[in-house]
Short mmCIF file of C-alpha atoms in Angstrom, two decimals:
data_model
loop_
_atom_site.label_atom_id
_atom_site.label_comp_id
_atom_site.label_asym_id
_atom_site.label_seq_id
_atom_site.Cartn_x
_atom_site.Cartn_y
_atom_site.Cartn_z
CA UNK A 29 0.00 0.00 0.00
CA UNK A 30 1.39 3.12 -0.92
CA UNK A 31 1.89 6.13 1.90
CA UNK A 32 -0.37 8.71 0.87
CA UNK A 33 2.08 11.38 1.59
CA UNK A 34 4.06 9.72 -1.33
CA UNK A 35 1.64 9.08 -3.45
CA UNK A 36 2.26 11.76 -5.80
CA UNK A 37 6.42 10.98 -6.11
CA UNK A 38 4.89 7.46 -7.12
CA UNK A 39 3.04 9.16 -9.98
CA UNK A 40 6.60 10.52 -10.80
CA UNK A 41 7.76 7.64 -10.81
CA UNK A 42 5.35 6.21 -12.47
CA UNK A 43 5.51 8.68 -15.28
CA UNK A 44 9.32 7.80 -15.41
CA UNK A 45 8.63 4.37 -16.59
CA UNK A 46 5.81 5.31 -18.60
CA UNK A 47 7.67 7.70 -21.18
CA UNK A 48 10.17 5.42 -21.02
CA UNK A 49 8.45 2.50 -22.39
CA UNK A 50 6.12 4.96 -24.56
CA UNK A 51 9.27 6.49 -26.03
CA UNK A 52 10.94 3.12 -26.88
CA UNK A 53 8.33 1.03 -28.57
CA UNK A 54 7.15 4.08 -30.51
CA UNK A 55 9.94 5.79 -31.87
CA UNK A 56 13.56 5.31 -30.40
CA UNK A 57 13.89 1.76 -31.91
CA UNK A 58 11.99 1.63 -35.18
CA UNK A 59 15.43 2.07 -37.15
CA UNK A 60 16.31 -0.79 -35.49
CA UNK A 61 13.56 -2.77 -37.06
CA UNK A 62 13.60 -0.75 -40.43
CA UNK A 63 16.79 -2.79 -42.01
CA UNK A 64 15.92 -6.31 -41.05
CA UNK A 65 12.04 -5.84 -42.22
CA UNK A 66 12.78 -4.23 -45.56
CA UNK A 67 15.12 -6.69 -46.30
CA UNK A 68 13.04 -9.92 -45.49
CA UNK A 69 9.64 -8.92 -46.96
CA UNK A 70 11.47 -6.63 -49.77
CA UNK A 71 9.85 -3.19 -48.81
CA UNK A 72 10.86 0.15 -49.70
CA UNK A 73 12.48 2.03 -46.68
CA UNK A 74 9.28 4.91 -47.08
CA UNK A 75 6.39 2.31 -47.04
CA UNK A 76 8.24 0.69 -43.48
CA UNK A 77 8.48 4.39 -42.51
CA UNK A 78 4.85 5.63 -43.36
CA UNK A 79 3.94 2.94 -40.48
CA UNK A 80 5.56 5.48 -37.67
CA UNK A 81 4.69 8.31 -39.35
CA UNK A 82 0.45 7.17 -39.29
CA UNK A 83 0.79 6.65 -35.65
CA UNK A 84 1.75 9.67 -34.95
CA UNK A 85 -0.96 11.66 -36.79
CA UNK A 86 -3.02 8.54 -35.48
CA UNK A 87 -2.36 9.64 -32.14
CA UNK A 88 -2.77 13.19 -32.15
CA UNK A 89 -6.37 12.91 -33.76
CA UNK A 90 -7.09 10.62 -30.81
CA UNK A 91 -5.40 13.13 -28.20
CA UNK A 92 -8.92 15.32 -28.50
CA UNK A 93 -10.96 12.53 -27.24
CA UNK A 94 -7.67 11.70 -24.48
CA UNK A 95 -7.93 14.61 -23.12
CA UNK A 96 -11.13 14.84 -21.98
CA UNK A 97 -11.44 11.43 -20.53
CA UNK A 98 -8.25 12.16 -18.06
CA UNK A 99 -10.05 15.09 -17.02
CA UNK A 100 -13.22 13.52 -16.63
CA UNK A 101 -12.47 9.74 -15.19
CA UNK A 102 -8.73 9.90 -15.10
CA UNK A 103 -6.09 7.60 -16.57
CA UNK A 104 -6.00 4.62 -14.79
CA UNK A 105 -8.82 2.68 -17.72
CA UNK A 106 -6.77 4.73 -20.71
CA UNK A 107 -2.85 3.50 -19.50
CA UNK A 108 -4.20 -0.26 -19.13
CA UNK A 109 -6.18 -0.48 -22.48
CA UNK A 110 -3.14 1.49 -23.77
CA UNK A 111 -1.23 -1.46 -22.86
CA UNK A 112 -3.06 -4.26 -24.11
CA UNK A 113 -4.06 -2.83 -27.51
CA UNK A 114 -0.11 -1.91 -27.74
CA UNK A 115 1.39 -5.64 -26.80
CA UNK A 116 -1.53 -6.86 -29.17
CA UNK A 117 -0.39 -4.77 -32.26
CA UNK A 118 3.17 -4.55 -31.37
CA UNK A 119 3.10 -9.28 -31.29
CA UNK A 120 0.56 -9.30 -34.57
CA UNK A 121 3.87 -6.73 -36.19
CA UNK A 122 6.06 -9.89 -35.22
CA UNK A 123 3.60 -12.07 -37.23
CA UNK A 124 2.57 -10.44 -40.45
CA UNK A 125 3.75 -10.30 -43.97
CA UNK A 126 1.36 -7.52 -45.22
CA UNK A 127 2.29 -3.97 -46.13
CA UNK A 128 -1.43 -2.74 -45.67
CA UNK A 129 -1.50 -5.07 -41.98
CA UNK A 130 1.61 -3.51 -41.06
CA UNK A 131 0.14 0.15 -41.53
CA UNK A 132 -3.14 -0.95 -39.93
CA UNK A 133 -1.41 -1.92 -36.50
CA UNK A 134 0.29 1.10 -36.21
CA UNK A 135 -2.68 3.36 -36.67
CA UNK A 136 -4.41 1.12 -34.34
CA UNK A 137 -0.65 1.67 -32.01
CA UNK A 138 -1.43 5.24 -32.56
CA UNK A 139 -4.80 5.64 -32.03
CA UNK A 140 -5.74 3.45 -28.72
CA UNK A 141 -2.62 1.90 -27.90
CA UNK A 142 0.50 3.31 -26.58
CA UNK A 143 -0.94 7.16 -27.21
CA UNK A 144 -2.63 6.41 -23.92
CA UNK A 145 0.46 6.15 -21.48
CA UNK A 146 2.34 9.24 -24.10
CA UNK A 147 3.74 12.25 -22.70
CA UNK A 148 0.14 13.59 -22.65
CA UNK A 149 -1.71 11.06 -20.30
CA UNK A 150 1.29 11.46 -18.13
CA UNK A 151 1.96 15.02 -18.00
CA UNK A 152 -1.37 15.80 -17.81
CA UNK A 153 -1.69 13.30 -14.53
CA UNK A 154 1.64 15.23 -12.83
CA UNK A 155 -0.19 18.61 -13.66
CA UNK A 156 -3.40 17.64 -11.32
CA UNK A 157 -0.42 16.52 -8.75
CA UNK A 158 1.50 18.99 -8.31
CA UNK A 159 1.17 23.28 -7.81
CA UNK A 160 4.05 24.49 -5.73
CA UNK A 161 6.64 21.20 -6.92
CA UNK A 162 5.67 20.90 -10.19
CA UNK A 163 8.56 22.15 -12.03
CA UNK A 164 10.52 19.00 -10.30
CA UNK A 165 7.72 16.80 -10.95
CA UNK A 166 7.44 17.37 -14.71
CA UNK A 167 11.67 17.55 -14.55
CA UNK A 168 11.77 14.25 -13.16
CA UNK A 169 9.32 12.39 -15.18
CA UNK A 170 10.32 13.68 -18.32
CA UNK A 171 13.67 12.14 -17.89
CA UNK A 172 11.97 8.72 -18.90
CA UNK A 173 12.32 10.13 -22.50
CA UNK A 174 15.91 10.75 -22.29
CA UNK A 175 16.58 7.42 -20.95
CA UNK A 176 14.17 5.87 -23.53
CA UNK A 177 16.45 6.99 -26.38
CA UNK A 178 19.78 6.17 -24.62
CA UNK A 179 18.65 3.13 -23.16
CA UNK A 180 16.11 1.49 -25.90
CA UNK A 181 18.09 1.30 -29.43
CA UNK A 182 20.94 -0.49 -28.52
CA UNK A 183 19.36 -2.76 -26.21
CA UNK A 184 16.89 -3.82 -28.66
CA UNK A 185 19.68 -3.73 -31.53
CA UNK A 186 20.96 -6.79 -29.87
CA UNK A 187 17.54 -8.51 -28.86
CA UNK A 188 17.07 -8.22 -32.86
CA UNK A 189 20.53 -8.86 -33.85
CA UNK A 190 19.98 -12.27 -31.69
CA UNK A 191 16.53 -13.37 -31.98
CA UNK A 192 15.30 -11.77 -35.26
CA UNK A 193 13.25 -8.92 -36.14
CA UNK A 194 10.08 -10.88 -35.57
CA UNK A 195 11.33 -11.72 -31.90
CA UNK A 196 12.00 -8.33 -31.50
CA UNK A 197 8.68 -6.92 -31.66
CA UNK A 198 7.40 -9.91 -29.18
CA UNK A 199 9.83 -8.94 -26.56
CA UNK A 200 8.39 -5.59 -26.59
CA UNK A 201 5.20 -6.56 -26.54
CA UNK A 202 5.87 -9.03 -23.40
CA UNK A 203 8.00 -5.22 -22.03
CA UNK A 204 4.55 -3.27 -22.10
CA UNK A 205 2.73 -5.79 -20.15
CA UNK A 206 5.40 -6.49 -17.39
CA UNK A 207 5.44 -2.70 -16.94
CA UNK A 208 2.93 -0.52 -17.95
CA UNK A 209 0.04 -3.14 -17.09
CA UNK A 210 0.86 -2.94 -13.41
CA UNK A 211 1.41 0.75 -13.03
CA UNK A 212 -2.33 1.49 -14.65
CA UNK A 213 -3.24 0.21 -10.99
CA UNK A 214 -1.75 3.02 -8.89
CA UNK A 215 -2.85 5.42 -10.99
CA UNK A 216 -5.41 8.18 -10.15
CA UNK A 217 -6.87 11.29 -11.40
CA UNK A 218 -6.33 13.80 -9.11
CA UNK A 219 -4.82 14.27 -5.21
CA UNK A 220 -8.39 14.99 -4.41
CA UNK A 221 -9.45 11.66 -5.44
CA UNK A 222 -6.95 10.03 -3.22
CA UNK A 223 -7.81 12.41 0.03
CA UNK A 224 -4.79 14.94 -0.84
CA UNK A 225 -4.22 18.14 -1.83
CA UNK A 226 -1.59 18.91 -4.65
CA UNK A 227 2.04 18.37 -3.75
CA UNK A 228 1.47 15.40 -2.03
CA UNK A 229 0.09 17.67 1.28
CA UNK A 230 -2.78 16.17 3.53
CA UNK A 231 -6.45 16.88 3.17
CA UNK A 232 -9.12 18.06 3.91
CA UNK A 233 -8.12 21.22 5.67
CA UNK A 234 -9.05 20.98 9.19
CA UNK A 235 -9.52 23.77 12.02
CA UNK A 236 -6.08 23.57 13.33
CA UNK A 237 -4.49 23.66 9.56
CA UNK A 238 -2.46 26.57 9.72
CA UNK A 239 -0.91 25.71 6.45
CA UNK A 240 -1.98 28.79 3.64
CA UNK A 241 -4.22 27.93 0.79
CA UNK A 242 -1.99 26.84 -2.59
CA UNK A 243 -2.09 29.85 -5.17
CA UNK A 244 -3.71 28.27 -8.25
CA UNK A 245 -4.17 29.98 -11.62
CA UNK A 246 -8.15 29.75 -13.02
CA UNK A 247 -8.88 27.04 -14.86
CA UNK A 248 -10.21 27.46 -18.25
CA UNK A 249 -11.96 24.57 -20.51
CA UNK A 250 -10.85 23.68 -24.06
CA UNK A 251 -13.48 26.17 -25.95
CA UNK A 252 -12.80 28.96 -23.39
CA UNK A 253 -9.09 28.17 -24.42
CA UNK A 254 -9.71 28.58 -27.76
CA UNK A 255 -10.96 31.81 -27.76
CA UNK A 256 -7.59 33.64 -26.11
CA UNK A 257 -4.33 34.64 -27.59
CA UNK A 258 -2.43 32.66 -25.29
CA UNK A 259 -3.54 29.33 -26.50
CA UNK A 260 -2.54 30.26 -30.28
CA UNK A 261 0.64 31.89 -29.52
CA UNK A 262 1.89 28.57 -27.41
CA UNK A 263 0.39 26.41 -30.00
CA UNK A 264 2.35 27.86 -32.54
CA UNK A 265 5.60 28.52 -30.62
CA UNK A 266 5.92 24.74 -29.08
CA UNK A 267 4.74 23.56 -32.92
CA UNK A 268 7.79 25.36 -34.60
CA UNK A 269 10.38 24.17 -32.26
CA UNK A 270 8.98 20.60 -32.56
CA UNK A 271 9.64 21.11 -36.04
CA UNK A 272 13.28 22.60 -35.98
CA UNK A 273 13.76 19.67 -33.32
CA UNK A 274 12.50 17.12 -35.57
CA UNK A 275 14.60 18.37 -38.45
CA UNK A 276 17.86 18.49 -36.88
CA UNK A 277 17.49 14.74 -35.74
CA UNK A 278 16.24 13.46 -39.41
CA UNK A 279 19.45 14.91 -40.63
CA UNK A 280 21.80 14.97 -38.14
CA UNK A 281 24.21 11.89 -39.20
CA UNK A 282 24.03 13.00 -43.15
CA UNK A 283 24.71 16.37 -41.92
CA UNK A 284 27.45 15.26 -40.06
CA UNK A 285 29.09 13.26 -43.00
CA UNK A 286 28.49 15.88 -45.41
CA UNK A 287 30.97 18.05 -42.74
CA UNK A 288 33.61 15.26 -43.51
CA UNK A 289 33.09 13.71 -40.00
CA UNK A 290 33.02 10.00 -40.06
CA UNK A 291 30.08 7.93 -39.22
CA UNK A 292 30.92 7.00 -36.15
CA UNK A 293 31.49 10.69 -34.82
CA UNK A 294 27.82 11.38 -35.78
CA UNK A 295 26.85 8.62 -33.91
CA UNK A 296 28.92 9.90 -30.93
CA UNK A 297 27.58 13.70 -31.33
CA UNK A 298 24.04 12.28 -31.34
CA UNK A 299 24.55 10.23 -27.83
CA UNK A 300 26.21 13.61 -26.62
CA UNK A 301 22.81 15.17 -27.65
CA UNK A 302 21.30 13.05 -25.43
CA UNK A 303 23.51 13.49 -22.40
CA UNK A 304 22.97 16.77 -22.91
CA UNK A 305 18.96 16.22 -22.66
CA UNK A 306 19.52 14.12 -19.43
CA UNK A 307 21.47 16.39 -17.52
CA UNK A 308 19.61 19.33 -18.35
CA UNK A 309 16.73 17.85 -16.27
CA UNK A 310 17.76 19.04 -13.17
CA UNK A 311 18.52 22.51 -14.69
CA UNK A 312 15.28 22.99 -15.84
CA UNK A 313 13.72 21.28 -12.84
CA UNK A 314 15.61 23.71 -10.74
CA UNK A 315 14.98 26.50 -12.84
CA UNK A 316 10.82 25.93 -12.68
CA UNK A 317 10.98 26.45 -9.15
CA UNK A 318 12.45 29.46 -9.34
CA UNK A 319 11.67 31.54 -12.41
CA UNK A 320 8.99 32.15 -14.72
CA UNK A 321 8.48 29.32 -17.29
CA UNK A 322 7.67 31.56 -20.14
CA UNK A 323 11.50 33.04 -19.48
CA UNK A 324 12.68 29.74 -19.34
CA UNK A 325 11.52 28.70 -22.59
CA UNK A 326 12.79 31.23 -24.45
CA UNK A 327 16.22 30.09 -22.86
CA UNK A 328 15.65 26.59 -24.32
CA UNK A 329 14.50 27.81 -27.68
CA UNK A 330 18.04 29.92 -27.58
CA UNK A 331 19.84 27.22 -26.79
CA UNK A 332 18.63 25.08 -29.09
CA UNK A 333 19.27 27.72 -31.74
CA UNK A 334 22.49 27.93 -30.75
CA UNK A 335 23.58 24.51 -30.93
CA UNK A 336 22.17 24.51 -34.55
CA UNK A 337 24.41 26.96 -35.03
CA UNK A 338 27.71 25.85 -33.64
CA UNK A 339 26.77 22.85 -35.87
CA UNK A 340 26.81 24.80 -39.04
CA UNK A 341 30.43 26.52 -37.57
CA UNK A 342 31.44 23.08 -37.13
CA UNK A 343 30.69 22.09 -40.70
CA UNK A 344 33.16 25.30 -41.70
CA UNK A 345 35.67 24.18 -40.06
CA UNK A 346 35.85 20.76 -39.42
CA UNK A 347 36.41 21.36 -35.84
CA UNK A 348 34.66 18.07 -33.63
CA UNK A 349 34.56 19.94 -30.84
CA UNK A 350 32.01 22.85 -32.43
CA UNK A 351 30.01 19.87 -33.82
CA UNK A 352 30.21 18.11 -30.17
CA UNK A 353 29.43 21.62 -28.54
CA UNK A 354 26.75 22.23 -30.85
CA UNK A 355 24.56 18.82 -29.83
CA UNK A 356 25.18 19.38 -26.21
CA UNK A 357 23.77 22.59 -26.44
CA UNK A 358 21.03 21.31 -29.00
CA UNK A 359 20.34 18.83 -26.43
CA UNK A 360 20.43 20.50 -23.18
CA UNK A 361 17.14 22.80 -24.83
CA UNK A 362 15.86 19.92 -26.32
CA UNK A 363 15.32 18.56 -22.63
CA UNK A 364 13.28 21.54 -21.21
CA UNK A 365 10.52 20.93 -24.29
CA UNK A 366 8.32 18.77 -21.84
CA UNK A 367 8.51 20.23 -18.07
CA UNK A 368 8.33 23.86 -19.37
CA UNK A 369 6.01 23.55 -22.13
CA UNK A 370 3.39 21.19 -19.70
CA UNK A 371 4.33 24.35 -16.75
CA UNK A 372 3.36 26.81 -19.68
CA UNK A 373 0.47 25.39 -20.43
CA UNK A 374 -1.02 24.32 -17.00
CA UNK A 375 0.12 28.34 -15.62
CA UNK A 376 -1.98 30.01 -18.48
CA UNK A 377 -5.10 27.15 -18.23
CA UNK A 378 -5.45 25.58 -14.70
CA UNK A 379 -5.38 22.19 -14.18
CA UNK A 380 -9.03 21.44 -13.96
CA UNK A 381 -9.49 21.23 -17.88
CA UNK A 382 -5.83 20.31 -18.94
CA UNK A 383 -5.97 17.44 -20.58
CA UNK A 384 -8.89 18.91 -22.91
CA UNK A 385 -6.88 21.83 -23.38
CA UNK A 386 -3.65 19.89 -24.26
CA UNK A 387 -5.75 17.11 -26.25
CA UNK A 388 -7.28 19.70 -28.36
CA UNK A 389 -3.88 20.88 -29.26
CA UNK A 390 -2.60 17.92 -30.23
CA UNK A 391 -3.34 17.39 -33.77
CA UNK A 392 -1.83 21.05 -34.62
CA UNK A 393 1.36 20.39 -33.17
CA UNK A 394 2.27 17.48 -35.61
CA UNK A 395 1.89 19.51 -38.81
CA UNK A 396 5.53 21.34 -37.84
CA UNK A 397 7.45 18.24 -37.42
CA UNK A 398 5.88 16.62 -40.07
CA UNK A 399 6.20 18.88 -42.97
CA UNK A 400 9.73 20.43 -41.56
CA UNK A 401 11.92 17.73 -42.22
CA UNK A 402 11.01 17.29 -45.57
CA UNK A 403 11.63 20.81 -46.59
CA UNK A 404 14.84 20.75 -45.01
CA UNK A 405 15.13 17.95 -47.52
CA UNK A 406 14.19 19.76 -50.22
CA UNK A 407 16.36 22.45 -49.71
CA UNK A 408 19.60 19.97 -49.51
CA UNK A 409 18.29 18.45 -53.00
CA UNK A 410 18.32 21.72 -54.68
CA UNK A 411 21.40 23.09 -53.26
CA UNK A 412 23.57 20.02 -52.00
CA UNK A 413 24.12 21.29 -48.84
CA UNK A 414 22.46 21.02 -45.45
CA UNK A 415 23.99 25.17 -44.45
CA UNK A 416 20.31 27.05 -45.87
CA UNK A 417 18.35 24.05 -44.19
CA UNK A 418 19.94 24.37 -41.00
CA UNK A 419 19.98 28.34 -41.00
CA UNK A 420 16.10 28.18 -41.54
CA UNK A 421 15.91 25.82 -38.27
CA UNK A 422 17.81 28.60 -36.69
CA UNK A 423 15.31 31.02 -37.73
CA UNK A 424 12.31 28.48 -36.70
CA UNK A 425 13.72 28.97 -33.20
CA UNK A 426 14.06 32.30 -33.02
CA UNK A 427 10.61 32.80 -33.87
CA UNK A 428 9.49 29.92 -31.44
CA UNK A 429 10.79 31.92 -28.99
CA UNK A 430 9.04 35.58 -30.26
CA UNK A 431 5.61 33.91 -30.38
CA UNK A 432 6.17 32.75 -26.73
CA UNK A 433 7.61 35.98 -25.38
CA UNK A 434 4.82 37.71 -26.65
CA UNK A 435 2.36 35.23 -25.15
CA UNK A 436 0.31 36.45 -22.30
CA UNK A 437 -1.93 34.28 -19.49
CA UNK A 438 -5.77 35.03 -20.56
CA UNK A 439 -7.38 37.24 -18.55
CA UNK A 440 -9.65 36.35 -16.30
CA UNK A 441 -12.68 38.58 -17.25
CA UNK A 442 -12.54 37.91 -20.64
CA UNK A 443 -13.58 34.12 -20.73
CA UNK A 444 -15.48 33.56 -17.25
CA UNK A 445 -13.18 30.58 -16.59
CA UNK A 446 -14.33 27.52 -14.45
CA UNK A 447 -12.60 27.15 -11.29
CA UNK A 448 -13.47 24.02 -9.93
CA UNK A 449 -11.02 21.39 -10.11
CA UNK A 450 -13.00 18.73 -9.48
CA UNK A 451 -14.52 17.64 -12.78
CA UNK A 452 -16.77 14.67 -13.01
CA UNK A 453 -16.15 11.26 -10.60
CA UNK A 454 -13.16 9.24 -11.34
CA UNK A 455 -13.62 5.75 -12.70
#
């Protein structure tokens, strides 16, 4: 039984393993997979490709409907169907021969399978947890991403190496059960549903509580969101630096070749990228406690800029250590995209309505790093070099960061916001 007290580091933790496991069946490995399941059923390397690509939009369609059942019933039912439809898709991959069946199970991955234990379910659940500690919370439980793309492609390069593609994708699906199955069970909607308050503190207030009433922001629901500046301005800002994220890791290791760095250095300057995401973690975390998070994400957009373009300085030179300074930095504001965008968002909304508010966002923050990394493409085709690509990803963060410096909290007058935080009986 756990110590109510605790209960809400539990969600943390929780949330760790979650991302984790989201992050490494969905995205981190599938080059792993591409080689060995092109070659067998004699695929082209886009129609393998279009599979990830369809659970992504997949999911973000789905995130609408998400969103309101977190806030509404919580995510306990949504993680442990999210499980079983993903081991069920992820052990019929390890079993088909079709093109069309292979597509199928990933918009069926997408859509009701491991979408519901994503970033959303679970930084939407750490929102409702924590006021006063969530910059740590989010901080902490983002870090299951990092690890998820340190962690997850080489281990299951050698699972597949040794047992076969088709192996490979039944060891996963046997992963999702042994871990995400079991942590559906501890989790709940809100601290009020478990006899809390947020932050892990006791409840409900009694006569003798001398303990001051936690400073929330107003919560606002999805159509009252809608109709403000705020919602737009983050929307867009958080959708172009998805896409200038999603760019610079499509074309990182041709980048880096095309600089007349070997192979294996790009591999190197990509793991440095993500030691660079894990360790800025407890920056950020730090960092949320203490200063606004609308500062601190134009910080990480600058960063991220930056790295881009100590990259492109590296490429002049041939210097490794630019291109190895350049990924660090790349990575470090890479890994402040979840706990300050999720603080953003839950400061200018409440908490009440944020996983409608978030869900609802969803499907526009996919267009960036979907059509991005293509025109980066483009412009290497035409000009046979990455330099005006990678400039434009510069200029994608700087205006990332404009649209969210200008970005203002809604005011309260102006959409008669719902306070409660309540919301409808958990499940």
């Amino acid at each position: 039984m756990i110590p109510r007290f605790f209960y809400g580091w539990w969600i943390v933790a929780a949330a760790v393993l979650l991302q984790f496991v989201f992050l490494s069946v969905s995205q981190s490995t599938v080059s792993v997979f591409l080689r060995p399941v092109v070659e067998e059923l004699g695929w082209q390397v886009w129609q393998f490709t279009l599979g990830s690509s369809l659970s992504v939009l997949a999911g973000a369609l789905s995130g609408v409907v998400v969103g309101r059942i977190l806030d509404q019933r919580g995510p306990r039912l949504p993680v442990f169907a999210g499980a079983l439809v993903s081991a069920i898709c992820l052990w019929s991959l390890g079993r088909q021969s079709n093109l069309w069946l292979f597509w199928f199970l990933h918009l069926c991955a997408g859509f009701i399978g491991w979408t519901l234990f994503s970033p959303l379910v679970v930084n939407t659940t750490i929102n409702k947890w924590f006021v006063r500690r969530r910059g740590w919370a989010l901080a902490i439980g983002s870090s299951g991403i990092s690890f998820g793309g340190l962690i997850a492609p080489f281990a299951m390069t050698l699972v597949v190496d040794s047992l076969g593609w088709r192996n490979g994708y039944l060891v996963q699906a046997l992963f999702v059960l042994a871990v995400v199955a079991p942590i559906a069970l501890i989790m709940r909607r809100t601290p009020e549903d478990a006899g809390l308050r947020p932050d892990g503190e006791p409840a409900p207030r009694e006569v003798n509580d001398t303990s001051p009433p936690l400073q929330e922001p107003p919560s606002y629901t999805s159509r009252q969101a809608l109709r403000t500046s705020g919602f737009w301005l983050l929307l867009l800002g958080y959708s172009m630096n998805q896409a200038a994220l999603a760019s610079v890791l499509a074309h990182a290791v041709p980048f880096a070749t095309d600089a007349s760095f070997t192979r294996r250095m790009a591999a190197l300057a990509l793991a440095v990228n993500g030691l660079g995401n894990l360790l800025s973690k407890a920056v950020w975390g730090y960092c949320l406690q203490r200063y606004p998070p609308r500062a601190l994400a134009v910080a990480a957009f600058s960063l991220g800029g930056t790295g881009v373009a100590l990259m492109l300085l590296s490429a002049a030179t041939a210097v490794p250590a630019f291109l190895f300074a350049g990924f660090f930095l790349y990575g470090f504001g890479f890994g402040g995209t979840i706990p300050i965008s999720e603080s953003l968002w839950v400061t200018y909304f409440g908490r009440a309505h944020i996983g409608a508010v978030r869900g609802i966002a969803q499907p526009l923050t996919v267009i960036g790093p979907t059509v991005a990394p293509v025109l980066v493409g483009v412009a290497y085709d035409l000009q046979g070099t990455y330099q005006l690509g990678f400039i434009g990803i510069i200029a994608i963060y700087l205006i990332a960061a404009l649209l969210v410096a200008v970005s203002r909290p809604p005011r309260i007058d102006s959409t008669q916001p719902n306070t409660s935080d309540s919301g409808s009986p958990p499940n």
